[in-house]
Amino acid sequence: GRPGGRRPALLQLGDGWASRVGPADLQPIGTAALLARLDPRARAAAHLFAEERPGQAALAFPWALNPWVLLLRDRPDLARRAQEGWQLLLDPSLRGRLVLPSSARLCLALVGEDPQRLRQLRAQALAYDDRDGLNLLLQGYAEAMVLPRQRLLPLLRRDPRLEGVVPPEGGPLSWNLLLSPVGAPAAP
């Protein structure tokens, strides 16, 4: 417990971490007016990507999003083919040289939720590690990585071997969520 027995009213987590928190550990976030103003694509995040049921209160408030992009190391040939989008991940030259997100939801979104393409994508992977996988890319073990755009921008400024690709169809989104743990004071 916290000193003095006080609990935080809100927690901020990325959607990957928030989905590991059980719904029984959370109370409704209590922001119905704000949730009503959100883009409809945020509804799934507000319910922690679980099936939404009528009358079910939202457990999270998605306050920021970040698209995932493709980072290439010393691969101008693939960068020139950026118009192919996420299909680039299936290029035979990337077999065993690709770092993918550790989230199954994100990997499935990269292939348009196609089971056959997901099997092909899994065969390409060197690792599923969006947290430390960047080391594999920077040290030359990998040639491509899928990562959040916010992590990409500082890298492009300081490493000329790297090139970022934003596929024309866009990328899967990661959400930053506000959550209220059970027993916390009412969220503001």
PDB file of C-alpha atoms in Angstrom:
ATOM      1  CA  GLY A   1       0.000   0.000   0.000  1.00  0.00           C
ATOM      2  CA  ARG A   2       0.888   3.644  -0.245  1.00  0.00           C
ATOM      3  CA  PRO A   3       2.002   5.686   2.785  1.00  0.00           C
ATOM      4  CA  GLY A   4      -1.038   6.928   4.672  1.00  0.00           C
ATOM      5  CA  GLY A   5      -3.269   4.401   2.862  1.00  0.00           C
ATOM      6  CA  ARG A   6      -4.080   6.845   0.046  1.00  0.00           C
ATOM      7  CA  ARG A   7      -4.624   5.424  -3.412  1.00  0.00           C
ATOM      8  CA  PRO A   8      -4.296   7.277  -6.685  1.00  0.00           C
ATOM      9  CA  ALA A   9      -7.535   8.276  -8.362  1.00  0.00           C
ATOM     10  CA  LEU A  10      -6.094   7.694 -11.835  1.00  0.00           C
ATOM     11  CA  LEU A  11      -3.397   5.604 -13.487  1.00  0.00           C
ATOM     12  CA  GLN A  12      -1.951   6.258 -16.925  1.00  0.00           C
ATOM     13  CA  LEU A  13      -0.895   3.206 -18.942  1.00  0.00           C
ATOM     14  CA  GLY A  14      -0.335   2.304 -22.562  1.00  0.00           C
ATOM     15  CA  ASP A  15      -2.951  -0.049 -23.991  1.00  0.00           C
ATOM     16  CA  GLY A  16      -0.550  -3.019 -23.950  1.00  0.00           C
ATOM     17  CA  TRP A  17      -0.096  -2.730 -20.194  1.00  0.00           C
ATOM     18  CA  ALA A  18      -3.692  -1.731 -19.483  1.00  0.00           C
ATOM     19  CA  SER A  19      -5.038  -4.832 -21.205  1.00  0.00           C
ATOM     20  CA  ARG A  20      -3.098  -6.920 -18.653  1.00  0.00           C
ATOM     21  CA  VAL A  21      -5.049  -5.346 -15.794  1.00  0.00           C
ATOM     22  CA  GLY A  22      -8.165  -7.325 -14.986  1.00  0.00           C
ATOM     23  CA  PRO A  23     -11.537  -5.558 -15.239  1.00  0.00           C
ATOM     24  CA  ALA A  24     -12.193  -6.602 -11.621  1.00  0.00           C
ATOM     25  CA  ASP A  25      -9.233  -4.370 -10.610  1.00  0.00           C
ATOM     26  CA  LEU A  26     -10.796  -1.278 -12.185  1.00  0.00           C
ATOM     27  CA  GLN A  27     -13.834   0.850 -11.592  1.00  0.00           C
ATOM     28  CA  PRO A  28     -15.680   2.785 -14.292  1.00  0.00           C
ATOM     29  CA  ILE A  29     -13.735   5.867 -15.247  1.00  0.00           C
ATOM     30  CA  GLY A  30     -16.844   8.049 -14.906  1.00  0.00           C
ATOM     31  CA  THR A  31     -16.288  10.279 -17.909  1.00  0.00           C
ATOM     32  CA  ALA A  32     -19.433   9.566 -19.945  1.00  0.00           C
ATOM     33  CA  ALA A  33     -19.656  13.139 -21.255  1.00  0.00           C
ATOM     34  CA  LEU A  34     -16.060  13.066 -22.463  1.00  0.00           C
ATOM     35  CA  LEU A  35     -16.357   9.552 -23.897  1.00  0.00           C
ATOM     36  CA  ALA A  36     -19.405  10.610 -25.892  1.00  0.00           C
ATOM     37  CA  ARG A  37     -17.240  13.216 -27.655  1.00  0.00           C
ATOM     38  CA  LEU A  38     -14.510  10.738 -28.661  1.00  0.00           C
ATOM     39  CA  ASP A  39     -13.996   9.379 -32.144  1.00  0.00           C
ATOM     40  CA  PRO A  40     -15.839   6.041 -32.509  1.00  0.00           C
ATOM     41  CA  ARG A  41     -12.480   4.264 -33.032  1.00  0.00           C
ATOM     42  CA  ALA A  42     -11.663   5.003 -29.388  1.00  0.00           C
ATOM     43  CA  ARG A  43     -14.617   2.955 -28.095  1.00  0.00           C
ATOM     44  CA  ALA A  44     -12.688  -0.332 -28.187  1.00  0.00           C
ATOM     45  CA  ALA A  45      -9.825   1.183 -26.193  1.00  0.00           C
ATOM     46  CA  ALA A  46     -12.297   2.608 -23.647  1.00  0.00           C
ATOM     47  CA  HIS A  47     -13.466  -0.956 -22.989  1.00  0.00           C
ATOM     48  CA  LEU A  48      -9.915  -2.378 -22.952  1.00  0.00           C
ATOM     49  CA  PHE A  49     -10.535  -4.103 -26.303  1.00  0.00           C
ATOM     50  CA  ALA A  50     -13.131  -6.424 -24.771  1.00  0.00           C
ATOM     51  CA  GLU A  51     -16.514  -6.920 -26.342  1.00  0.00           C
ATOM     52  CA  GLU A  52     -18.693  -3.935 -25.479  1.00  0.00           C
ATOM     53  CA  ARG A  53     -22.024  -4.787 -23.868  1.00  0.00           C
ATOM     54  CA  PRO A  54     -25.059  -2.490 -23.735  1.00  0.00           C
ATOM     55  CA  GLY A  55     -25.078  -0.413 -20.562  1.00  0.00           C
ATOM     56  CA  GLN A  56     -21.497  -1.382 -19.702  1.00  0.00           C
ATOM     57  CA  ALA A  57     -19.489   1.545 -18.361  1.00  0.00           C
ATOM     58  CA  ALA A  58     -16.121   2.385 -19.872  1.00  0.00           C
ATOM     59  CA  LEU A  59     -13.113   1.354 -17.789  1.00  0.00           C
ATOM     60  CA  ALA A  60     -10.607   3.621 -19.532  1.00  0.00           C
ATOM     61  CA  PHE A  61     -10.382   7.057 -21.033  1.00  0.00           C
ATOM     62  CA  PRO A  62      -8.207   7.003 -24.184  1.00  0.00           C
ATOM     63  CA  TRP A  63      -6.574  10.437 -24.096  1.00  0.00           C
ATOM     64  CA  ALA A  64      -3.799  10.081 -26.686  1.00  0.00           C
ATOM     65  CA  LEU A  65      -2.912   7.812 -29.567  1.00  0.00           C
ATOM     66  CA  ASN A  66       0.234   6.920 -31.418  1.00  0.00           C
ATOM     67  CA  PRO A  67       0.396   5.199 -34.831  1.00  0.00           C
ATOM     68  CA  TRP A  68       2.869   2.385 -35.459  1.00  0.00           C
ATOM     69  CA  VAL A  69       5.311   2.762 -38.346  1.00  0.00           C
ATOM     70  CA  LEU A  70       8.068   0.788 -40.056  1.00  0.00           C
ATOM     71  CA  LEU A  71      11.712   1.586 -39.349  1.00  0.00           C
ATOM     72  CA  LEU A  72      14.310   0.324 -41.835  1.00  0.00           C
ATOM     73  CA  ARG A  73      18.065   0.048 -41.299  1.00  0.00           C
ATOM     74  CA  ASP A  74      20.237   0.270 -44.434  1.00  0.00           C
ATOM     75  CA  ARG A  75      17.361  -0.817 -46.700  1.00  0.00           C
ATOM     76  CA  PRO A  76      16.802   1.930 -49.314  1.00  0.00           C
ATOM     77  CA  ASP A  77      15.447  -0.757 -51.672  1.00  0.00           C
ATOM     78  CA  LEU A  78      12.505  -1.357 -49.323  1.00  0.00           C
ATOM     79  CA  ALA A  79      12.056   2.339 -48.565  1.00  0.00           C
ATOM     80  CA  ARG A  80      11.595   2.989 -52.318  1.00  0.00           C
ATOM     81  CA  ARG A  81       8.719   0.476 -52.237  1.00  0.00           C
ATOM     82  CA  ALA A  82       6.886   2.275 -49.391  1.00  0.00           C
ATOM     83  CA  GLN A  83       3.684   2.438 -51.464  1.00  0.00           C
ATOM     84  CA  GLU A  84       3.338  -1.339 -50.896  1.00  0.00           C
ATOM     85  CA  GLY A  85       2.563  -0.566 -47.262  1.00  0.00           C
ATOM     86  CA  TRP A  86       2.638  -3.281 -44.617  1.00  0.00           C
ATOM     87  CA  GLN A  87       3.072  -5.891 -47.378  1.00  0.00           C
ATOM     88  CA  LEU A  88       6.779  -4.963 -47.178  1.00  0.00           C
ATOM     89  CA  LEU A  89       6.973  -6.953 -43.933  1.00  0.00           C
ATOM     90  CA  LEU A  90       6.490 -10.138 -45.967  1.00  0.00           C
ATOM     91  CA  ASP A  91       9.438  -9.447 -48.297  1.00  0.00           C
ATOM     92  CA  PRO A  92      11.591 -12.625 -48.370  1.00  0.00           C
ATOM     93  CA  SER A  93      14.753 -10.609 -47.668  1.00  0.00           C
ATOM     94  CA  LEU A  94      13.429  -9.765 -44.194  1.00  0.00           C
ATOM     95  CA  ARG A  95      13.044 -13.402 -43.067  1.00  0.00           C
ATOM     96  CA  GLY A  96      14.631 -13.579 -39.611  1.00  0.00           C
ATOM     97  CA  ARG A  97      15.557  -9.877 -39.795  1.00  0.00           C
ATOM     98  CA  LEU A  98      12.293  -8.296 -38.592  1.00  0.00           C
ATOM     99  CA  VAL A  99      11.344  -7.127 -35.085  1.00  0.00           C
ATOM    100  CA  LEU A 100       7.602  -7.064 -34.477  1.00  0.00           C
ATOM    101  CA  PRO A 101       5.490  -5.684 -31.620  1.00  0.00           C
ATOM    102  CA  SER A 102       4.965  -8.015 -28.684  1.00  0.00           C
ATOM    103  CA  SER A 103       1.211  -7.369 -28.925  1.00  0.00           C
ATOM    104  CA  ALA A 104      -0.738 -10.035 -30.829  1.00  0.00           C
ATOM    105  CA  ARG A 105      -3.462  -7.419 -31.478  1.00  0.00           C
ATOM    106  CA  LEU A 106      -0.974  -5.163 -33.269  1.00  0.00           C
ATOM    107  CA  CYS A 107       0.582  -7.985 -35.314  1.00  0.00           C
ATOM    108  CA  LEU A 108      -2.867  -9.079 -36.446  1.00  0.00           C
ATOM    109  CA  ALA A 109      -3.727  -5.493 -37.431  1.00  0.00           C
ATOM    110  CA  LEU A 110      -0.553  -5.294 -39.569  1.00  0.00           C
ATOM    111  CA  VAL A 111      -1.832  -8.054 -41.850  1.00  0.00           C
ATOM    112  CA  GLY A 112      -5.457  -6.921 -41.995  1.00  0.00           C
ATOM    113  CA  GLU A 113      -6.537  -9.715 -39.638  1.00  0.00           C
ATOM    114  CA  ASP A 114      -5.807 -12.320 -42.330  1.00  0.00           C
ATOM    115  CA  PRO A 115      -4.776 -15.638 -40.650  1.00  0.00           C
ATOM    116  CA  GLN A 116      -2.696 -16.819 -43.634  1.00  0.00           C
ATOM    117  CA  ARG A 117      -0.759 -13.548 -43.831  1.00  0.00           C
ATOM    118  CA  LEU A 118      -0.305 -13.684 -40.043  1.00  0.00           C
ATOM    119  CA  ARG A 119       1.413 -17.088 -40.409  1.00  0.00           C
ATOM    120  CA  GLN A 120       3.664 -15.581 -43.099  1.00  0.00           C
ATOM    121  CA  LEU A 121       4.446 -12.609 -40.879  1.00  0.00           C
ATOM    122  CA  ARG A 122       5.319 -14.812 -37.914  1.00  0.00           C
ATOM    123  CA  ALA A 123       7.804 -16.711 -40.094  1.00  0.00           C
ATOM    124  CA  GLN A 124       9.574 -13.399 -40.801  1.00  0.00           C
ATOM    125  CA  ALA A 125      10.144 -12.454 -37.145  1.00  0.00           C
ATOM    126  CA  LEU A 126      13.516 -12.361 -35.450  1.00  0.00           C
ATOM    127  CA  ALA A 127      11.839 -11.173 -32.243  1.00  0.00           C
ATOM    128  CA  TYR A 128       8.580  -9.835 -30.811  1.00  0.00           C
ATOM    129  CA  ASP A 129       9.937  -7.042 -28.675  1.00  0.00           C
ATOM    130  CA  ASP A 130       8.841  -3.447 -29.079  1.00  0.00           C
ATOM    131  CA  ARG A 131      10.567  -2.426 -25.840  1.00  0.00           C
ATOM    132  CA  ASP A 132      14.145  -3.679 -26.327  1.00  0.00           C
ATOM    133  CA  GLY A 133      14.012  -4.782 -29.965  1.00  0.00           C
ATOM    134  CA  LEU A 134      15.480  -1.494 -31.090  1.00  0.00           C
ATOM    135  CA  ASN A 135      18.867  -2.768 -29.868  1.00  0.00           C
ATOM    136  CA  LEU A 136      18.602  -5.640 -32.376  1.00  0.00           C
ATOM    137  CA  LEU A 137      18.025  -3.151 -35.175  1.00  0.00           C
ATOM    138  CA  LEU A 138      20.724  -0.678 -34.156  1.00  0.00           C
ATOM    139  CA  GLN A 139      23.310  -3.453 -33.725  1.00  0.00           C
ATOM    140  CA  GLY A 140      22.544  -4.861 -37.177  1.00  0.00           C
ATOM    141  CA  TYR A 141      20.833  -8.122 -36.205  1.00  0.00           C
ATOM    142  CA  ALA A 142      17.560  -6.836 -37.676  1.00  0.00           C
ATOM    143  CA  GLU A 143      16.899  -4.710 -40.753  1.00  0.00           C
ATOM    144  CA  ALA A 144      13.327  -3.679 -40.024  1.00  0.00           C
ATOM    145  CA  MET A 145      11.178  -2.992 -36.998  1.00  0.00           C
ATOM    146  CA  VAL A 146       7.601  -1.953 -36.345  1.00  0.00           C
ATOM    147  CA  LEU A 147       7.457   0.620 -33.553  1.00  0.00           C
ATOM    148  CA  PRO A 148       5.419   3.598 -32.313  1.00  0.00           C
ATOM    149  CA  ARG A 149       6.020   6.784 -34.286  1.00  0.00           C
ATOM    150  CA  GLN A 150       6.975   8.766 -31.166  1.00  0.00           C
ATOM    151  CA  ARG A 151      10.037   6.522 -30.704  1.00  0.00           C
ATOM    152  CA  LEU A 152      10.998   6.833 -34.371  1.00  0.00           C
ATOM    153  CA  LEU A 153      11.408  10.595 -34.682  1.00  0.00           C
ATOM    154  CA  PRO A 154      14.423  11.089 -32.362  1.00  0.00           C
ATOM    155  CA  LEU A 155      16.194   8.126 -33.995  1.00  0.00           C
ATOM    156  CA  LEU A 156      15.886   9.529 -37.503  1.00  0.00           C
ATOM    157  CA  ARG A 157      17.578  12.757 -36.429  1.00  0.00           C
ATOM    158  CA  ARG A 158      20.716  11.079 -35.166  1.00  0.00           C
ATOM    159  CA  ASP A 159      21.234   7.907 -37.245  1.00  0.00           C
ATOM    160  CA  PRO A 160      21.568   8.272 -41.055  1.00  0.00           C
ATOM    161  CA  ARG A 161      21.295   4.473 -41.553  1.00  0.00           C
ATOM    162  CA  LEU A 162      17.640   4.612 -40.532  1.00  0.00           C
ATOM    163  CA  GLU A 163      14.607   5.463 -42.592  1.00  0.00           C
ATOM    164  CA  GLY A 164      11.002   5.574 -41.458  1.00  0.00           C
ATOM    165  CA  VAL A 165       8.081   4.394 -43.562  1.00  0.00           C
ATOM    166  CA  VAL A 166       4.494   5.350 -42.897  1.00  0.00           C
ATOM    167  CA  PRO A 167       2.422   2.955 -45.023  1.00  0.00           C
ATOM    168  CA  PRO A 168      -0.237   4.650 -47.181  1.00  0.00           C
ATOM    169  CA  GLU A 169      -2.995   2.742 -45.358  1.00  0.00           C
ATOM    170  CA  GLY A 170      -1.762   4.084 -42.022  1.00  0.00           C
ATOM    171  CA  GLY A 171      -0.782   1.978 -39.071  1.00  0.00           C
ATOM    172  CA  PRO A 172      -2.336   0.342 -36.057  1.00  0.00           C
ATOM    173  CA  LEU A 173      -2.828   2.678 -33.139  1.00  0.00           C
ATOM    174  CA  SER A 174      -1.587   2.449 -29.585  1.00  0.00           C
ATOM    175  CA  TRP A 175      -3.572   4.289 -26.981  1.00  0.00           C
ATOM    176  CA  ASN A 176      -2.562   6.018 -23.770  1.00  0.00           C
ATOM    177  CA  LEU A 177      -5.326   5.321 -21.282  1.00  0.00           C
ATOM    178  CA  LEU A 178      -6.433   6.772 -17.974  1.00  0.00           C
ATOM    179  CA  LEU A 179      -7.754   4.118 -15.568  1.00  0.00           C
ATOM    180  CA  SER A 180      -9.299   4.234 -12.108  1.00  0.00           C
ATOM    181  CA  PRO A 181      -8.348   1.353  -9.767  1.00  0.00           C
ATOM    182  CA  VAL A 182     -11.017  -0.229  -7.561  1.00  0.00           C
ATOM    183  CA  GLY A 183     -11.297   1.591  -4.249  1.00  0.00           C
ATOM    184  CA  ALA A 184      -9.769   4.791  -5.571  1.00  0.00           C
ATOM    185  CA  PRO A 185     -11.446   8.102  -4.822  1.00  0.00           C
ATOM    186  CA  ALA A 186     -13.783   9.285  -7.541  1.00  0.00           C
ATOM    187  CA  ALA A 187     -11.866  10.232 -10.663  1.00  0.00           C
ATOM    188  CA  PRO A 188     -11.842  13.957 -11.457  1.00  0.00           C
TER     189      PRO A 188
END
